[in-house]
């Protein structure tokens, strides 16, 4: 299973969106160099308030570009970086990956998928009604989260638009993604 990086984004300040960059540097065990969410322990404000010593399982946020087209059919305009992701991809079904999948990106970087992004009300502050587009329920009433996956950096390196993303699945049995 493989895909392509279409955009990379980072922000050194707390903000919902992240500006696109020519490249980002992933730091082993930390996240995106210069990004406000980089670190060994949690950096998301709500999680810091709960317990600032929790491990940071949300170092790098990836989202699939196909989601932008999907919400576009409902009248929303979303571009890379708008939902706070660091890496935007195309052609790889991020949401179908199991926990522990390794994503090899470009020549050096390796991310380990830790779980699903749990989108919050800030998405509706960005565009009213968008939250219902990225979180819903299936026929059985189970919650479906579509706002991308979270990961940790196992091997650092530079990531650029156009880089190949290759998924390496963990040993079975696979554990499905859940929110982190």
mmCIF file of C-alpha atoms in Angstrom:
data_model
loop_
_atom_site.group_PDB
_atom_site.id
_atom_site.type_symbol
_atom_site.label_atom_id
_atom_site.label_comp_id
_atom_site.label_asym_id
_atom_site.label_seq_id
_atom_site.Cartn_x
_atom_site.Cartn_y
_atom_site.Cartn_z
ATOM 1 C CA UNK A 1 0.000 0.000 0.000
ATOM 2 C CA UNK A 2 1.477 3.333 -1.014
ATOM 3 C CA UNK A 3 0.618 6.942 -1.745
ATOM 4 C CA UNK A 4 2.155 10.353 -2.178
ATOM 5 C CA UNK A 5 2.741 13.394 0.016
ATOM 6 C CA UNK A 6 0.846 16.313 -1.523
ATOM 7 C CA UNK A 7 1.627 18.981 1.103
ATOM 8 C CA UNK A 8 3.521 19.491 4.363
ATOM 9 C CA UNK A 9 2.591 22.013 7.050
ATOM 10 C CA UNK A 10 3.798 23.209 10.442
ATOM 11 C CA UNK A 11 3.214 26.031 12.879
ATOM 12 C CA UNK A 12 5.286 27.154 15.835
ATOM 13 C CA UNK A 13 2.264 28.801 17.467
ATOM 14 C CA UNK A 14 -1.053 27.380 18.634
ATOM 15 C CA UNK A 15 -3.448 27.864 15.743
ATOM 16 C CA UNK A 16 -6.071 25.643 14.187
ATOM 17 C CA UNK A 17 -4.553 25.802 10.716
ATOM 18 C CA UNK A 18 -0.928 25.271 9.729
ATOM 19 C CA UNK A 19 0.795 27.041 6.834
ATOM 20 C CA UNK A 20 2.187 24.922 4.022
ATOM 21 C CA UNK A 21 5.967 24.605 3.765
ATOM 22 C CA UNK A 22 8.417 23.500 1.096
ATOM 23 C CA UNK A 23 9.558 20.778 3.512
ATOM 24 C CA UNK A 24 9.332 19.732 7.145
ATOM 25 C CA UNK A 25 11.937 17.964 9.244
ATOM 26 C CA UNK A 26 10.796 15.066 11.411
ATOM 27 C CA UNK A 27 12.762 14.561 14.623
ATOM 28 C CA UNK A 28 12.973 11.048 16.080
ATOM 29 C CA UNK A 29 10.743 10.703 19.138
ATOM 30 C CA UNK A 30 9.612 14.338 19.004
ATOM 31 C CA UNK A 31 7.623 15.273 15.897
ATOM 32 C CA UNK A 32 7.934 18.109 13.399
ATOM 33 C CA UNK A 33 10.838 20.454 14.056
ATOM 34 C CA UNK A 34 9.506 23.859 15.140
ATOM 35 C CA UNK A 35 5.888 22.691 15.378
ATOM 36 C CA UNK A 36 3.949 23.550 18.531
ATOM 37 C CA UNK A 37 2.866 19.891 18.934
ATOM 38 C CA UNK A 38 6.401 18.448 18.902
ATOM 39 C CA UNK A 39 7.620 16.808 22.088
ATOM 40 C CA UNK A 40 7.965 13.614 24.086
ATOM 41 C CA UNK A 41 4.928 14.457 26.241
ATOM 42 C CA UNK A 42 1.500 15.717 25.141
ATOM 43 C CA UNK A 43 1.270 19.220 23.688
ATOM 44 C CA UNK A 44 -2.416 19.487 22.796
ATOM 45 C CA UNK A 45 -3.876 21.936 25.314
ATOM 46 C CA UNK A 46 -6.785 19.745 26.453
ATOM 47 C CA UNK A 47 -4.465 16.805 27.098
ATOM 48 C CA UNK A 48 -1.891 18.939 28.902
ATOM 49 C CA UNK A 49 -4.693 20.131 31.203
ATOM 50 C CA UNK A 50 -5.614 16.493 31.992
ATOM 51 C CA UNK A 51 -2.084 15.175 32.540
ATOM 52 C CA UNK A 52 1.002 16.912 31.129
ATOM 53 C CA UNK A 53 3.143 13.789 31.667
ATOM 54 C CA UNK A 54 1.232 11.640 29.127
ATOM 55 C CA UNK A 55 3.341 10.370 26.219
ATOM 56 C CA UNK A 56 2.783 12.317 23.008
ATOM 57 C CA UNK A 57 1.115 9.850 20.637
ATOM 58 C CA UNK A 58 0.071 12.793 18.426
ATOM 59 C CA UNK A 59 3.470 14.061 17.245
ATOM 60 C CA UNK A 60 2.577 14.108 13.543
ATOM 61 C CA UNK A 61 -0.938 14.413 12.081
ATOM 62 C CA UNK A 62 -1.590 12.997 8.606
ATOM 63 C CA UNK A 63 -4.746 13.522 6.600
ATOM 64 C CA UNK A 64 -5.803 12.160 3.224
ATOM 65 C CA UNK A 65 -6.411 14.754 0.509
ATOM 66 C CA UNK A 66 -9.411 12.731 -0.686
ATOM 67 C CA UNK A 67 -11.310 14.002 2.384
ATOM 68 C CA UNK A 68 -11.143 17.550 0.993
ATOM 69 C CA UNK A 69 -12.951 16.459 -2.183
ATOM 70 C CA UNK A 70 -15.509 14.542 -0.119
ATOM 71 C CA UNK A 71 -16.422 17.536 2.070
ATOM 72 C CA UNK A 72 -16.271 19.731 -1.033
ATOM 73 C CA UNK A 73 -19.340 17.935 -2.399
ATOM 74 C CA UNK A 74 -21.173 19.299 0.661
ATOM 75 C CA UNK A 75 -20.032 22.865 -0.028
ATOM 76 C CA UNK A 76 -16.960 23.067 2.205
ATOM 77 C CA UNK A 77 -13.616 24.339 0.944
ATOM 78 C CA UNK A 78 -10.707 22.711 2.759
ATOM 79 C CA UNK A 79 -7.091 22.930 1.645
ATOM 80 C CA UNK A 80 -3.901 21.243 2.915
ATOM 81 C CA UNK A 81 -2.991 22.505 6.388
ATOM 82 C CA UNK A 82 -6.476 23.888 7.066
ATOM 83 C CA UNK A 83 -7.360 21.121 9.549
ATOM 84 C CA UNK A 84 -4.024 21.379 11.358
ATOM 85 C CA UNK A 85 -2.357 18.391 9.727
ATOM 86 C CA UNK A 86 1.384 18.193 9.164
ATOM 87 C CA UNK A 87 1.330 15.844 6.179
ATOM 88 C CA UNK A 88 -1.349 15.655 3.497
ATOM 89 C CA UNK A 89 -1.372 12.454 1.429
ATOM 90 C CA UNK A 90 -3.055 11.079 -1.673
ATOM 91 C CA UNK A 91 -3.648 7.493 -2.726
ATOM 92 C CA UNK A 92 -3.226 5.731 0.616
ATOM 93 C CA UNK A 93 -6.190 4.781 2.804
ATOM 94 C CA UNK A 94 -4.840 6.112 6.092
ATOM 95 C CA UNK A 95 -8.050 5.370 8.002
ATOM 96 C CA UNK A 96 -7.884 1.651 7.112
ATOM 97 C CA UNK A 97 -4.383 1.154 8.534
ATOM 98 C CA UNK A 98 -3.994 -0.801 11.773
ATOM 99 C CA UNK A 99 -2.278 0.541 14.890
ATOM 100 C CA UNK A 100 1.492 0.153 14.607
ATOM 101 C CA UNK A 101 1.680 0.561 10.828
ATOM 102 C CA UNK A 102 5.002 2.054 9.777
ATOM 103 C CA UNK A 103 4.830 4.782 7.144
ATOM 104 C CA UNK A 104 8.092 5.159 5.275
ATOM 105 C CA UNK A 105 8.174 8.628 3.734
ATOM 106 C CA UNK A 106 10.776 9.795 1.260
ATOM 107 C CA UNK A 107 14.334 8.581 1.727
ATOM 108 C CA UNK A 108 14.627 8.560 5.533
ATOM 109 C CA UNK A 109 11.537 9.308 7.611
ATOM 110 C CA UNK A 110 9.515 6.603 9.353
ATOM 111 C CA UNK A 111 6.297 7.260 11.275
ATOM 112 C CA UNK A 112 4.370 4.785 13.409
ATOM 113 C CA UNK A 113 0.593 5.184 13.276
ATOM 114 C CA UNK A 114 -0.856 5.451 16.802
ATOM 115 C CA UNK A 115 -4.539 6.119 16.149
ATOM 116 C CA UNK A 116 -7.240 8.364 14.775
ATOM 117 C CA UNK A 117 -7.490 12.083 15.256
ATOM 118 C CA UNK A 118 -10.436 12.888 17.483
ATOM 119 C CA UNK A 119 -11.790 16.070 15.909
ATOM 120 C CA UNK A 120 -13.177 18.767 18.187
ATOM 121 C CA UNK A 121 -15.501 21.774 17.979
ATOM 122 C CA UNK A 122 -12.678 23.941 16.650
ATOM 123 C CA UNK A 123 -13.506 22.444 13.252
ATOM 124 C CA UNK A 124 -16.921 24.140 13.381
ATOM 125 C CA UNK A 125 -15.238 27.423 14.331
ATOM 126 C CA UNK A 126 -13.155 27.027 11.176
ATOM 127 C CA UNK A 127 -16.219 26.261 9.004
ATOM 128 C CA UNK A 128 -19.631 25.871 10.588
ATOM 129 C CA UNK A 129 -21.040 22.373 10.061
ATOM 130 C CA UNK A 130 -17.714 20.810 9.031
ATOM 131 C CA UNK A 131 -17.468 18.701 12.192
ATOM 132 C CA UNK A 132 -20.501 16.649 11.088
ATOM 133 C CA UNK A 133 -18.692 15.935 7.831
ATOM 134 C CA UNK A 134 -15.581 14.511 9.512
ATOM 135 C CA UNK A 135 -17.298 12.668 12.384
ATOM 136 C CA UNK A 136 -20.384 10.579 11.839
ATOM 137 C CA UNK A 137 -21.961 7.221 12.539
ATOM 138 C CA UNK A 138 -22.244 4.066 10.470
ATOM 139 C CA UNK A 139 -25.407 1.991 10.032
ATOM 140 C CA UNK A 140 -24.742 0.206 13.349
ATOM 141 C CA UNK A 141 -24.342 3.500 15.222
ATOM 142 C CA UNK A 142 -20.558 3.265 15.594
ATOM 143 C CA UNK A 143 -18.639 6.547 15.508
ATOM 144 C CA UNK A 144 -16.655 7.094 12.307
ATOM 145 C CA UNK A 145 -13.755 9.563 12.497
ATOM 146 C CA UNK A 146 -12.400 10.773 9.147
ATOM 147 C CA UNK A 147 -10.072 13.630 10.183
ATOM 148 C CA UNK A 148 -6.854 11.696 9.678
ATOM 149 C CA UNK A 149 -4.408 9.676 11.729
ATOM 150 C CA UNK A 150 -1.860 10.500 14.387
ATOM 151 C CA UNK A 151 1.654 9.127 14.569
ATOM 152 C CA UNK A 152 5.015 9.246 16.295
ATOM 153 C CA UNK A 153 8.391 9.660 14.631
ATOM 154 C CA UNK A 154 10.464 6.465 14.686
ATOM 155 C CA UNK A 155 13.141 7.738 12.270
ATOM 156 C CA UNK A 156 13.659 11.377 11.454
ATOM 157 C CA UNK A 157 14.177 12.957 8.073
ATOM 158 C CA UNK A 158 12.995 15.609 5.685
ATOM 159 C CA UNK A 159 9.551 15.275 4.093
ATOM 160 C CA UNK A 160 8.517 17.155 0.951
ATOM 161 C CA UNK A 161 5.520 17.233 -1.365
ATOM 162 C CA UNK A 162 5.969 14.513 -3.976
ATOM 163 C CA UNK A 163 7.605 12.053 -1.562
ATOM 164 C CA UNK A 164 6.421 8.462 -1.720
ATOM 165 C CA UNK A 165 4.571 7.090 1.332
ATOM 166 C CA UNK A 166 4.845 3.318 1.798
ATOM 167 C CA UNK A 167 2.860 1.489 4.479
ATOM 168 C CA UNK A 168 4.409 -1.481 6.261
ATOM 169 C CA UNK A 169 1.751 -3.360 8.220
ATOM 170 C CA UNK A 170 2.556 -4.784 11.657
ATOM 171 C CA UNK A 171 2.379 -8.487 12.450
ATOM 172 C CA UNK A 172 -1.107 -9.916 12.815
ATOM 173 C CA UNK A 173 -3.460 -9.810 14.549
ATOM 174 C CA UNK A 174 -4.036 -6.212 13.510
ATOM 175 C CA UNK A 175 -5.650 -3.767 15.920
ATOM 176 C CA UNK A 176 -8.022 -1.289 14.285
ATOM 177 C CA UNK A 177 -7.388 2.401 14.815
ATOM 178 C CA UNK A 178 -9.140 4.180 17.667
ATOM 179 C CA UNK A 179 -8.947 7.786 18.806
ATOM 180 C CA UNK A 180 -5.781 8.990 20.516
#
